[in-house]
Structures are given as structure tokens and as C-alpha cells.
XYZ file of C-alpha atoms in Angstrom:
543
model
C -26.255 -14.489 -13.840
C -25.487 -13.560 -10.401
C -22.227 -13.753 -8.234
C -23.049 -16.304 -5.978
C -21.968 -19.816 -5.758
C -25.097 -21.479 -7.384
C -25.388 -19.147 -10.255
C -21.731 -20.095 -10.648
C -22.286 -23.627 -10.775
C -25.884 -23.122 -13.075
C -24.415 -20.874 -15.527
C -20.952 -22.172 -15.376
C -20.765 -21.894 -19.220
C -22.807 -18.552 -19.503
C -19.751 -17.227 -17.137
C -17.543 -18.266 -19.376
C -18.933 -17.256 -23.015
C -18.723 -14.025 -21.100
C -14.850 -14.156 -20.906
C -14.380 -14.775 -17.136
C -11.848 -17.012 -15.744
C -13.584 -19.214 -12.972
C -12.540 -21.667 -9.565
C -10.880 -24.958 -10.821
C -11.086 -26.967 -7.857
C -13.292 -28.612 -5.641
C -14.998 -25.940 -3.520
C -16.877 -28.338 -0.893
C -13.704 -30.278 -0.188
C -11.521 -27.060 -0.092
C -14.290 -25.420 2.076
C -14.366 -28.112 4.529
C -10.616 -28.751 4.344
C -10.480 -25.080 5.504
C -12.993 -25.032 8.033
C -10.912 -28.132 9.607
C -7.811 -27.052 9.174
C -7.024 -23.571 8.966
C -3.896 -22.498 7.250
C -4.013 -18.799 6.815
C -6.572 -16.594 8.047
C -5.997 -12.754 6.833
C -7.479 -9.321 8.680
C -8.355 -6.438 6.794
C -10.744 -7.543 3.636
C -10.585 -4.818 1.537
C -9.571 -4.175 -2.349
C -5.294 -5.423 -2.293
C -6.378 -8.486 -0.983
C -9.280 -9.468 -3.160
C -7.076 -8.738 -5.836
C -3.683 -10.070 -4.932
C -3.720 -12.657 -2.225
C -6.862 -13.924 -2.450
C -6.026 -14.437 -6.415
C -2.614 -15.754 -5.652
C -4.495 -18.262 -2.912
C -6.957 -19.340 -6.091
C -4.026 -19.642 -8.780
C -2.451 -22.434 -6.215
C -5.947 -24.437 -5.535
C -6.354 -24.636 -9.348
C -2.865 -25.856 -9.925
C -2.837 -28.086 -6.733
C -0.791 -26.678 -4.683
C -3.339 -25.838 -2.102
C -5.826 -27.955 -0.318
C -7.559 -25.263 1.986
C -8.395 -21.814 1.064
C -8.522 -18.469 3.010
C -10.437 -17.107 5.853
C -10.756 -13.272 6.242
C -11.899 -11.316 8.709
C -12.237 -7.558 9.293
C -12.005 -5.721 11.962
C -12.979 -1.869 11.367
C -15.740 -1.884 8.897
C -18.101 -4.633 9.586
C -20.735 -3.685 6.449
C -17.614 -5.087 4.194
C -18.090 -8.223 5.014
C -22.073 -7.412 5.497
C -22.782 -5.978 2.550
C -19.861 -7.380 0.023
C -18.839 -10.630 0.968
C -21.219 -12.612 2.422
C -24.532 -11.572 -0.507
C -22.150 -13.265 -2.507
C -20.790 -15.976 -0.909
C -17.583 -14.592 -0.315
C -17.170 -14.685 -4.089
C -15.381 -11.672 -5.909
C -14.758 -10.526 -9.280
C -10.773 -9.288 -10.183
C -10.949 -6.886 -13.220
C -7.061 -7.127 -14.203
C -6.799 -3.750 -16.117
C -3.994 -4.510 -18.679
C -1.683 -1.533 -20.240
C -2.186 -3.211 -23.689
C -5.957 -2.111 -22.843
C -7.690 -5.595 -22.313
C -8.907 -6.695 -19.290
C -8.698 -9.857 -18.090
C -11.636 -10.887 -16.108
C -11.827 -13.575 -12.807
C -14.183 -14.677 -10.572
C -12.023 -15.405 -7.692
C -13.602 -18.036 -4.980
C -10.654 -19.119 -3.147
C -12.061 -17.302 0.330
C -13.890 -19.866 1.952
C -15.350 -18.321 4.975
C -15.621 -14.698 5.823
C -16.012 -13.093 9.641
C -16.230 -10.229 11.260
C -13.893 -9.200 14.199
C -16.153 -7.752 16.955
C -15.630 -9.039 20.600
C -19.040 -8.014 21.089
C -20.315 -10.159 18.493
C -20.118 -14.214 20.808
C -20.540 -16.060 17.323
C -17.970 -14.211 15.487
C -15.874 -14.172 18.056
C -15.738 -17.572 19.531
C -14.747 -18.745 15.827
C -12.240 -16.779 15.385
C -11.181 -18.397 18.782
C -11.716 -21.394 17.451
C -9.445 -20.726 14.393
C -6.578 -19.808 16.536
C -7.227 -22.350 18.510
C -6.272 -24.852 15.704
C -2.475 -26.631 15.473
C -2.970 -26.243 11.753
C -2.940 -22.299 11.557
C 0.419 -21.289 9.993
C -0.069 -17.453 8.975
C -2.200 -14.569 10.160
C -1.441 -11.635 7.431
C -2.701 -8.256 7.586
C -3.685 -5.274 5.451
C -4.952 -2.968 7.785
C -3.187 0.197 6.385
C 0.253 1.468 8.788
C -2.125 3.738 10.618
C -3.842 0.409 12.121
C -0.907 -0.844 13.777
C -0.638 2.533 15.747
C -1.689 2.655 19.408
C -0.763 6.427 20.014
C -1.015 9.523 19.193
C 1.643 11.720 17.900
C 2.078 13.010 21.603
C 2.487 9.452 22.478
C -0.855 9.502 23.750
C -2.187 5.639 23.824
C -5.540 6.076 21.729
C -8.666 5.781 24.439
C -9.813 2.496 23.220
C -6.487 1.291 23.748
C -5.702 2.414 26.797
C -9.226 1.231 27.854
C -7.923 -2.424 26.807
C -5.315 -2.302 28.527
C -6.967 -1.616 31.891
C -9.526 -4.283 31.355
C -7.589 -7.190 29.942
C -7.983 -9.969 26.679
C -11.616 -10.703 27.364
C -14.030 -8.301 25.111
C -11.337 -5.605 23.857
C -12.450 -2.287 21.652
C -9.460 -1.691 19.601
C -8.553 -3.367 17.047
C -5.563 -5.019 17.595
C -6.396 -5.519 21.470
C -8.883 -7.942 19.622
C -6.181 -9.450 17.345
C -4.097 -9.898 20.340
C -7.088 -11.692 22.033
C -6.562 -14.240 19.712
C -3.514 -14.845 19.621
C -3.737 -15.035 23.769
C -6.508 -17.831 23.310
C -4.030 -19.547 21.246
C -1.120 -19.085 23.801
C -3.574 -20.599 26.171
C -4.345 -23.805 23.678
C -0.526 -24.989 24.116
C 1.536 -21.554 23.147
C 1.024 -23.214 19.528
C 3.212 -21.409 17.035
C 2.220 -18.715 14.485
C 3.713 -16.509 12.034
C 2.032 -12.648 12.546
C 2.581 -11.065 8.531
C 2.566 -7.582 7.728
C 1.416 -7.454 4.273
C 0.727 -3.284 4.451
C 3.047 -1.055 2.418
C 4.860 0.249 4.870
C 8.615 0.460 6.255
C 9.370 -2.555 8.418
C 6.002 -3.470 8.811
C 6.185 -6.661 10.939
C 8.624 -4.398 13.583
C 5.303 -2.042 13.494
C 3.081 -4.881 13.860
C 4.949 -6.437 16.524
C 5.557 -3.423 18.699
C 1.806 -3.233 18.992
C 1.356 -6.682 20.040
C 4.203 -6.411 22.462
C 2.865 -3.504 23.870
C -0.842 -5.394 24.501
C 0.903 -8.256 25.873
C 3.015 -6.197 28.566
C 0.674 -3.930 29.716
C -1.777 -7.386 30.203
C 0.865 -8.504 32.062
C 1.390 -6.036 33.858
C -1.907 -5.380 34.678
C -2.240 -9.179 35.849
C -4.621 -9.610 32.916
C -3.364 -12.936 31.096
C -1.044 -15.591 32.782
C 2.932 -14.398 32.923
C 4.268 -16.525 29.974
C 2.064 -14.550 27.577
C 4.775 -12.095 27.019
C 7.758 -14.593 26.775
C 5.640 -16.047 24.146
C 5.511 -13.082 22.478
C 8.893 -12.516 22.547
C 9.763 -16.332 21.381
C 10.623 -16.256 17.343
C 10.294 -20.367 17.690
C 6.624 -19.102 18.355
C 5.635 -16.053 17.272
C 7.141 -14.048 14.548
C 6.761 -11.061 12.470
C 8.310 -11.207 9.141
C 8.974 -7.882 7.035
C 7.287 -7.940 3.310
C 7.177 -5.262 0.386
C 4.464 -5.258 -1.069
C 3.804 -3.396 -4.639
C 0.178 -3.947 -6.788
C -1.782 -0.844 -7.810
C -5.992 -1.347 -6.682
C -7.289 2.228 -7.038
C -11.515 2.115 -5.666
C -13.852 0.498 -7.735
C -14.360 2.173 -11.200
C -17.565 3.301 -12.686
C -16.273 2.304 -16.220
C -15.198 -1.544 -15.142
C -18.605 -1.463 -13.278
C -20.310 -0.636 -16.546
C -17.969 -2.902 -18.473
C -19.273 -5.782 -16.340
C -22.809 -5.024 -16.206
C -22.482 -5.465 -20.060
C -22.214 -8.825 -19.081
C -25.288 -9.418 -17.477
C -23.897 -9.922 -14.045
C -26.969 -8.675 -11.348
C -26.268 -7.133 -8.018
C -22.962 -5.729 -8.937
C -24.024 -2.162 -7.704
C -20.756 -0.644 -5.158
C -21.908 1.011 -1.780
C -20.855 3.518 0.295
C -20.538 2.212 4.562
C -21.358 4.240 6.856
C -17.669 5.053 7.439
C -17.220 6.167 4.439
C -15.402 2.943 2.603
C -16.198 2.304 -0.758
C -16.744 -1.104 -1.135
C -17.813 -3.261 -4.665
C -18.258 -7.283 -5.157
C -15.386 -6.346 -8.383
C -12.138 -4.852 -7.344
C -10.275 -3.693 -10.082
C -5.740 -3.883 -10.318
C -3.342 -3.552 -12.489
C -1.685 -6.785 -13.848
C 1.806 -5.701 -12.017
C 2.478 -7.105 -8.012
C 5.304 -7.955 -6.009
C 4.966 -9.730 -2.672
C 8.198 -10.378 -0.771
C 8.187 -11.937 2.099
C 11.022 -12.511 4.972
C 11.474 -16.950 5.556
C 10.566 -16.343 9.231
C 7.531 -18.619 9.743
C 7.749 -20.928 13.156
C 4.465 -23.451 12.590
C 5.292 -24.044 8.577
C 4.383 -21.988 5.230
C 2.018 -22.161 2.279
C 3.940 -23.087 -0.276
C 2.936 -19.289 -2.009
C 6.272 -19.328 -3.896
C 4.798 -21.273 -6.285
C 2.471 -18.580 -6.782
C 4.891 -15.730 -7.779
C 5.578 -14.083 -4.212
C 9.350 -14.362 -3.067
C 10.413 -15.678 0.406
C 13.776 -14.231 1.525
C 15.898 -13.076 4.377
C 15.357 -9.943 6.565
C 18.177 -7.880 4.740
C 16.519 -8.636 1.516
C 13.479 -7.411 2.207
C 14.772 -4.309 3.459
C 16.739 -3.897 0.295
C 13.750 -4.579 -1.852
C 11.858 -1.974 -0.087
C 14.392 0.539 -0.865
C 15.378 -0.350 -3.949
C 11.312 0.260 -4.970
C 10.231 3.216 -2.411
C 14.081 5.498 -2.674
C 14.469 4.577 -6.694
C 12.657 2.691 -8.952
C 8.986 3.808 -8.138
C 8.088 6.083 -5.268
C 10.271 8.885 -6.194
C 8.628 9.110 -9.651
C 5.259 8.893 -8.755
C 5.831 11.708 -6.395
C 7.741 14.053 -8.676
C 4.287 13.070 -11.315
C 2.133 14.030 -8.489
C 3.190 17.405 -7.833
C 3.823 18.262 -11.453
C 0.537 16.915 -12.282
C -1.275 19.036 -10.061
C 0.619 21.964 -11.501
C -0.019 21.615 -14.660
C -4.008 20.569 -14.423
C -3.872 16.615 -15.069
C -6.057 14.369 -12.906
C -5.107 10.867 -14.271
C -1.126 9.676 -13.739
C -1.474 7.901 -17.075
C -2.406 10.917 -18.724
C 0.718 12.606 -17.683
C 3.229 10.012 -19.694
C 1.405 11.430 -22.781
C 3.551 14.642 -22.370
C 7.106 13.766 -23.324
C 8.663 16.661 -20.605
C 7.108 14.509 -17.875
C 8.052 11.176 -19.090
C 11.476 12.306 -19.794
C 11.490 13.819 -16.014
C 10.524 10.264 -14.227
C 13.214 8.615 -16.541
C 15.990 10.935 -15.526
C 14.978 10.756 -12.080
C 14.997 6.854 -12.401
C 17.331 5.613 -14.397
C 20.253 8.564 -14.233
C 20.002 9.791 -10.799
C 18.621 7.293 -8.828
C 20.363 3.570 -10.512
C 24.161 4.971 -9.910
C 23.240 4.386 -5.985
C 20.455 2.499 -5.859
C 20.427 -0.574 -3.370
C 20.302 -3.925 -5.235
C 18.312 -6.457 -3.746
C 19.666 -9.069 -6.269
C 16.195 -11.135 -6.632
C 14.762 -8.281 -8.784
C 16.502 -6.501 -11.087
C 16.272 -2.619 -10.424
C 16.498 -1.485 -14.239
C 13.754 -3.550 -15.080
C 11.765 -2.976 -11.815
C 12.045 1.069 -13.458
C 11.346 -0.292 -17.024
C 7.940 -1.938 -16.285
C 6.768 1.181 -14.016
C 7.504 3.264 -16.655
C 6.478 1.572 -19.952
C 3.569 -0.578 -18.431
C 2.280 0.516 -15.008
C 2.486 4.282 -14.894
C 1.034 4.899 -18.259
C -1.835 2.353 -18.020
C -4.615 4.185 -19.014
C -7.066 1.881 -17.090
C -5.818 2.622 -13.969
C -7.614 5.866 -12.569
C -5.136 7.161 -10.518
C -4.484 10.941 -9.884
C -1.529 12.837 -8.952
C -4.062 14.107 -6.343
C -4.137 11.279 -4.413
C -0.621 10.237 -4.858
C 0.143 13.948 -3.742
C -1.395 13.351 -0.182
C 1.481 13.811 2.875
C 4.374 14.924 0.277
C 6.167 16.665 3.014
C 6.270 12.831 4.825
C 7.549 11.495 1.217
C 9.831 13.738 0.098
C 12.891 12.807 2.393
C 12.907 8.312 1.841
C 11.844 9.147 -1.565
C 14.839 11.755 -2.973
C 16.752 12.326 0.636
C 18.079 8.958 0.476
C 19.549 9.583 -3.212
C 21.237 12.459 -2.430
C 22.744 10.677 1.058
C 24.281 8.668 -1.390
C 25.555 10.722 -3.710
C 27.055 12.836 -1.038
C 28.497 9.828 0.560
C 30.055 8.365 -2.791
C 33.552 9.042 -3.824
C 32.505 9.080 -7.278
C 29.586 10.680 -7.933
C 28.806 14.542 -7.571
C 25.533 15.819 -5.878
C 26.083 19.414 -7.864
C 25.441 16.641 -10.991
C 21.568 15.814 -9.801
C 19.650 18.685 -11.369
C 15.853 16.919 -11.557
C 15.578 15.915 -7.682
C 16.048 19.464 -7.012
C 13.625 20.556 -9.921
C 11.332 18.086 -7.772
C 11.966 20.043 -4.427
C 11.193 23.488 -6.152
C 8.492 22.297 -7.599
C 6.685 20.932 -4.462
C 7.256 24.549 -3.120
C 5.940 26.182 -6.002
C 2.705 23.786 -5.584
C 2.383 24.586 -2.035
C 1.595 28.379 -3.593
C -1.931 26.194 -4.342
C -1.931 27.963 -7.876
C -1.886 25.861 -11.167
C 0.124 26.688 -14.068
C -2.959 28.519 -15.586
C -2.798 31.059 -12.656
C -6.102 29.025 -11.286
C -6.141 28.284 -7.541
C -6.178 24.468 -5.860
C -6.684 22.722 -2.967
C -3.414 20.831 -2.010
C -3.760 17.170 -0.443
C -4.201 16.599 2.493
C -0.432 17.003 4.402
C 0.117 16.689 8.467
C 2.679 19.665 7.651
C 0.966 21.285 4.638
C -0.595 24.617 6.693
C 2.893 25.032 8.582
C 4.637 24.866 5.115
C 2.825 26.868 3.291
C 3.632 29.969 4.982
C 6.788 29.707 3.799
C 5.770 30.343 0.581
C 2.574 32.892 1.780
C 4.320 36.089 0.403
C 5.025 35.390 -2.946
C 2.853 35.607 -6.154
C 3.227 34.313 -9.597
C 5.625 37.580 -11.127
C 8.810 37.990 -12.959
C 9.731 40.768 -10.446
C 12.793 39.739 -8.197
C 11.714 37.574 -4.860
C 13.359 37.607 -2.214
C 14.078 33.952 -1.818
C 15.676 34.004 1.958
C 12.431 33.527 3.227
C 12.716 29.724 1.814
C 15.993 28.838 3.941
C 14.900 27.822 7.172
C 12.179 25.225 5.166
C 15.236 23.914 3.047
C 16.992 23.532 6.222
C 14.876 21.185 7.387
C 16.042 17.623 7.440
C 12.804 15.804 8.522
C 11.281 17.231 5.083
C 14.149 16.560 2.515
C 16.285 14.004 4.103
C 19.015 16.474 4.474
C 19.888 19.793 4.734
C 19.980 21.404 1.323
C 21.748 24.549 3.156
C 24.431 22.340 4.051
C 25.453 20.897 1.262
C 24.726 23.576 -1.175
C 21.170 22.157 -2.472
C 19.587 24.950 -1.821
C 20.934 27.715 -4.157
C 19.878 25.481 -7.324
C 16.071 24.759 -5.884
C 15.589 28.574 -4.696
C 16.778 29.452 -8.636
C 14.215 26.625 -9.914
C 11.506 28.281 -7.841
C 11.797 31.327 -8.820
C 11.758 30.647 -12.858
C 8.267 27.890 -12.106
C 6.807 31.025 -10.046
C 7.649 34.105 -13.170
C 4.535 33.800 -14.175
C 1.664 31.753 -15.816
C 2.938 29.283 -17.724
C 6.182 29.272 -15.743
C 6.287 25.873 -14.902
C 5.849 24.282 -18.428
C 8.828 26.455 -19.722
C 10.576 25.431 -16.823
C 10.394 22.046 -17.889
C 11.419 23.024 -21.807
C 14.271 24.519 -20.529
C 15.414 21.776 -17.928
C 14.683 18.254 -18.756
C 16.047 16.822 -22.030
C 13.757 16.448 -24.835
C 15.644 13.072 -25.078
C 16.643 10.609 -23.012
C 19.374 8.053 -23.802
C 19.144 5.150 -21.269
């Protein structure tokens, strides 16, 4: 067997003696339906959308719902769609990875036509113009990770193949949303049709992120005298361009050797992953966790899939914003983090591995459910208890899932202020509730200064994550050394000052007495930090 379209249609019932779940509809008349008619064409191809939209998309042509499938294109890494998509006709495998330690198994065909987004490249390009072109597009969604939608610098220095596009105008732009914006200009051209720009990334307020970028394209053209003067307006016109929020939540670590092993057990050929030359690792299999949440705000100008009937909500703006920080300030974020840092302490390399250790476990479920629920913000269309009950019962300890506190651990000190600041803003703001009453958010805070000492809890040394303030934080912490001898903890008070870091000042409101004592018990010695644990988080937690 093979994962192309004819082996899928020659050993339709090899496929599935094998287990797999397989396309339901018609695939010529949804292929040409698509090529016709666009609906929804998505940039950035890589692992969340194979997994989630692209399976969501499939779900709704088997039921129905659907008559034309996706189109994606990608932008940065061409050899994606070289080298994965199109050897197998766009086909991919989705290895659900279940907690109950099954995996479900799918062979997901519901992107009909994949393209590459190079203005260099005239037969790419001039059908992607074509697609935008086309009355019938509703949607362009994106996954390009919230560094893609930047067009600066942190000095505010436009990137040089930005500022390049500006200068020279919509024709054959570098960058990758001067290209994106390209588009969208060719469809301005073809009667200012309307479109719906989605920000599907995990980020804050992604469509205002997407749509400052575009903006700032579409003025500098025009002020440049680079595209006709109603390009901006248009824009700037929600009746015919918008750019919804979403919050989006599914777990697709990089493709696993053991799922790739799994599946080779069934025979599949040409499943081998490969390394681009820049450095993506890319698969025909992508495997997820059964868990995802799309929300979505109900801001679309030309007309909407009907993807509600495929599990992802449509809402308001305010909703949105309250999901968001119901998930990234409470129910999820904050406890990944505090497993992150702890992790790393105390040797683990697998998040699922550290819900094995009761200390831990109990940790992420005080954090959760009795500091974070008395404030957290209720979105009302998901329930925040159970939101906290399935990511701690069924996502976080899913051994499947090879995730590491190392990786969640990257930028902490850009974390560590939406993900526990925004609790204790709360708390300090409330008439009832006490911030001298949270006692594991702080135990968080020490302990992300006793990992910036880059020592384990065995006394061995480690390389912290990557962190944009990681070297400048660090030497806060330079002078001191795993002893029970008296420390001289003043050194600490300008970094606990810091509002940018923890969301507040811990000086100010009397924080930082409490994590300068935690520090200094999870730095006595080796072996600190474990009895540090003992001694502060209950052995049992009554929720």
C-alpha cells in the first residue's frame, strides 16, 4: 500500500483491515467543485492543520455538509509541499494519539489542491491569483506561527524584505505577507470582492496582528503610489475585509519515531519524515492528541463554511477574548508552565511523565482549580472546570504525546506575566479574596529563578530554553550556589520588581518576601527542590 490516491482506491479494503478510517465522499466531484469554486484556501501547511482543519474539513464532506474541499498553500518552506504533499497527492495520515492508549488512525483527503506561494514561481502564482480572483472565496485562514505576522524588528526596524516590498509595490513581493497581500490586491482589483482574513495561530488577538500587517502593506503601497487609492479603504471596510480573532487549542508535537514505526507495521511505503533545508521536520503522518478547540469570532463579510457543524464555535469578539483567557491565564497555560520548569528541575523530559509524581499533579491542580477558578474569566460556551478537568486527567498525562517540559519551557520570562500575573491582578483587585492566600504561583516564580541557576535537582548542570531575556536574567541569580548557608537574597529585588516579567510588581504588593523564602529552601542543597515540594503542596487535593 502506498499513500496516494490510486493505492487508496486499489487497496481500499487492505486500508481498512489495517484499521484506518478513509474519505467518504466523492473526490473527483469535490476536487472539481473546489477547483471551480473556491471556498477556503489556508496558508501555512504544516502539522495543526493536517491534523485539525484539514480533518474537521473531511468530517463535513463525509457527512455532507461540504461540497468543496481545501486548498493550501505555503509560503516559507516550499519542500513541504515538494516533498510531503504533492508525492502523495496531497493525502495525509492523522495518528489521533488517545490517553486511553489507542490510536485512532485516518487517512485524511479532504485537501484538494496544494501550492506553493512564491511570486517568483508565474504558475503558482497566477493560481493563487486566480483563486482570489473567484466570487466564491469566503475564508483565507492562516497558521503561520505569531512571528509571521511581524514586519519589524524589536527596534521597530521593518525587516529588509519588507521594507524592500514596500518600495517596489504588489507585483513580485519577497516577504511573505507582501505576497499574501498581493492577493488580496488582485482580488480588490476583480470588483473589491469580499473576504474574511482568519488568524487561526495561537496567539493573543491574532486577527488585530494579522491585520496590522496587511494595513501596513496596503498604506505604504499607497503611499508609495503602488496600487490604485481605494486599496486601503478596502482594507479598512469590515463589509469587505475582516479579521476575526480565534483561540485555538490542539496539541501536534513533530512527527514521532514510535507512530512512524507503528504505521510502517502496516505496510504503508514511503512514509519515511525528512528534514528541509530550513530545518522543518516534515512527515506524510502528523500525529495529535484527540483534544481541540477552535473558536472563531462571526465576522465573515462574503459567507461561512458551515464548520460549526464540525465542532469549532463561532462567537462574538468579547467571547473570544474571554475564551483565550479563560485557557492561556487559568485552565491550561499556567500549568503547563509551572510543569515545565519543575520538570526541568527535577530531570523529566516527557510532560506526561511528570503526572506520574503525585507532588506535581497535586501542584497543577492547586494552581488550577484553587487559585486560578475563584477569578477566572468565564467565557460561558465552555465550561472552565471542565476545560481544567480534561487537561489534567486526559491531555497532560497522555503518554503518547511526546512533549517535554523543555520545549514548553522556551521564552518563560515572556509567559510568566499572562500566565500567573493576570491571577494575582485579580486577586489583588477582588474584595474577597486575599493574594497573601496564593502560595503555589509564588512557589512557581521561585522556582523559575531557581531553574535559571541551570542546575537540576541532582546538582547536574542544564542548558535552559531558549529565552529573549534568559542571559539578562540569569545574572540575577549568577552568585549563588546550591548551599544551606544564608544568601543574601536582596540581590533578587530589582528582578521581582519587574512588571514586564511577572505581571506585577511582587515588591509592591508584598509577593516578594514569600518567593525570595521559596528560593532559598529549592536552592539548600541537592535535593532541595523535591523537599520543597513535600513540604509545600498538599499530598491531597480536595476539588
Amino acid at each position: 500500500m502506498e499513500l496516494t490516491l490510486k493505492s487508496l482506491h486499489d487497496d481500499r479494503d487492505a486500508f481498512l483491515a489495517a484499521g484506518y478510517h478513509l474519505p467518504e465522499f466523492d473526490y473527483d466531484t469535490v476536487h472539481k467543485n473546489t477547483v471551480e469554486h473556491p471556498h477556503w484556501i489556508h496558508f501555512g501547511a504544516g502539522n495543526i492543520f493536517r491534523a485539525f482543519q484539514a480533518n474537521v474539513a473531511q468530517n463535513l464532506l463525509n457527512s455532507g455538509v461540504l461540497d468543496t474541499g481545501l486548498i493550501a498553500a505555503e509560503g516559507y518552506d516550499y519542500e513541504i509541499i515538494e516533498k510531503s504533499y504533492r508525492p502523495h497527492d496531497n493525502l495525509s495520515i492523522l495518528a489521533t494519539l488517545k490517553a486511553d492508549n489507542t490510536v485512532e488512525k485516518t487517512i485524511v483527503g479532504s485537501i484538494m489542491e496544494s501550492l506553493i506561494l512564491d511570486s517568483k514561481n508565474e504558475a503558482e502564482y497566477a493560481r493563487l491569483r486566480e483563486i482570489f480572483k473567484n466570487p466564491s472565496l469566503q475564508m483565507a485562514s492562516f497558521t503561520i506561527t505569531e512571528k509571521g505576522y511581524a514586519t519589524a524588528n524589536a527596534k521597530g526596524e521593518f525587516f529588509p524584505a519588507v521594507a524592500a516590498d514596500f518600495e517596489k509595490g504588489p507585483e513580485a513581493p519577497e516577504s511573505y505577507l507582501g505576497k499574501v497581500v498581493s492577493l488580496l490586491y488582485t482580488r480588490y482589483t476583480h470588483g473589491a470582492l469580499p473576504i474574511a482574513m482568519v488568524s487561526m495561530d495561537n496567539c493573543s488577538h491574532n486577527g488585530d496582528k494579522l491585520y496590522a500587517a496587511v494595513n501596513a502593506f496596503a498604506k505604504a503601497w499607497t503611499d508609495n503610489g503602488l496600487v490604485e487609492a481605494g486599496f486601503l479603504g478596502y482594507v479598512n471596510d469590515q463589509t469587505k475585509v475582516t479579521f476575526p480573532w480565534s483561540m485555538i487549542d490542539k496539541i501536534t508535537p513533530r512527527p514521532d519515531a514510535k507512530v512512524e514505526a507503528m504505521l510502517a507495521e502496516d505496510h504503508i511505503g514511503g512514509l519515511d519524515a525528512v528534514v528541509t533545508s530550513k530545518n522543518t521536520y516534515i512527515a506524510p503522518f502528523v500525529n495529535a492528541e484527540e483534544c481541540e478547540y477552535l473558536v472563531i469570532e462571526d465576522a465573515f463579510p462574503n459567507g461561512k463554511p458551515a464548520l460549526n457543524k464540525g465542532g469549532i464555535i463561532f462567537t462574538d469578539r468579547a467571547t473570544v477574548d474571554k475564551v483565550e483567557k479563560m485557557k492561556v491565564c487559568t485552565c491550561l497555560n499556567p500549568l503547563h508552565t509551572a510543569l515545565a520548569i519543575y520538570g526541568c528541575l527535577l530531570g523529566y523530559t516527557l510532560i506526561s511523565e511528570e503526572m506520574k509524581n503525585p507532588l506535581l499533579k497535586n501542584m497543577v491542580e492547586v494552581i488550577g482549580y484553587k487559585e486560578g477558578l475563584p477569578v477566572v474569566v468565564n467565557p460561558g460556551i465552555l465550561d472552565p472546570k471542565k476545560f481544567i478537568d480534561e487537561v489534567v486527567n486526559v491531555r497532560i498525562p497522555n503518554p503518547f504525546l511526546p512533549d517535554s517540559p523543555q520545549r514548553i519551557a522556551t521564552d518563560t520570562s515572556q509567559k510568566l506575566s499572562i500566565r500567573f500575573g493576570e491571577t494575582i491582578k485579580a486577586y489583588e483587585a477582588s474584595p474577597d479574596l486575599h493574594t497573601e492566600d496564593l502560595k503555589l504561583i509564588p512557589l512557581v516564580y521561585a522556582g523559575w529563578l531557581r531553574y535559571l541557576m541551570g542546575i537540576d535537582d541532582e546538582g547536574r548542570e542544564f542548558t535552559p530554553s531558549s529565552d529573549p531575556l534568559l542571559e539578562e536574567a540569569r545574572q540575577y541569580v549568577a552568585d549563588y550556589e546550591l548551599s544551606f548557608s544564608p544568601k543574601d537574597l536582596s540581590k533578587l529585588d530589582a528582578l521581582l520588581a519587574n512588571e514586564k516579567i511577572f505581571g506585577v510588581n511582587l515588591h509592591a504588593i508584598g509577593m516578594d518576601t514569600l518567593v525570595k523564602q521559596y528560593f532559598a529552601e529549592l536552592s539548600s542543597g541537592v535535593g532541595a527542590v523535591a523537599t520543597a515540594l513535600k513540604k509545600y503542596v498538599p499530598e491531597k487535593v480536595t476539588l
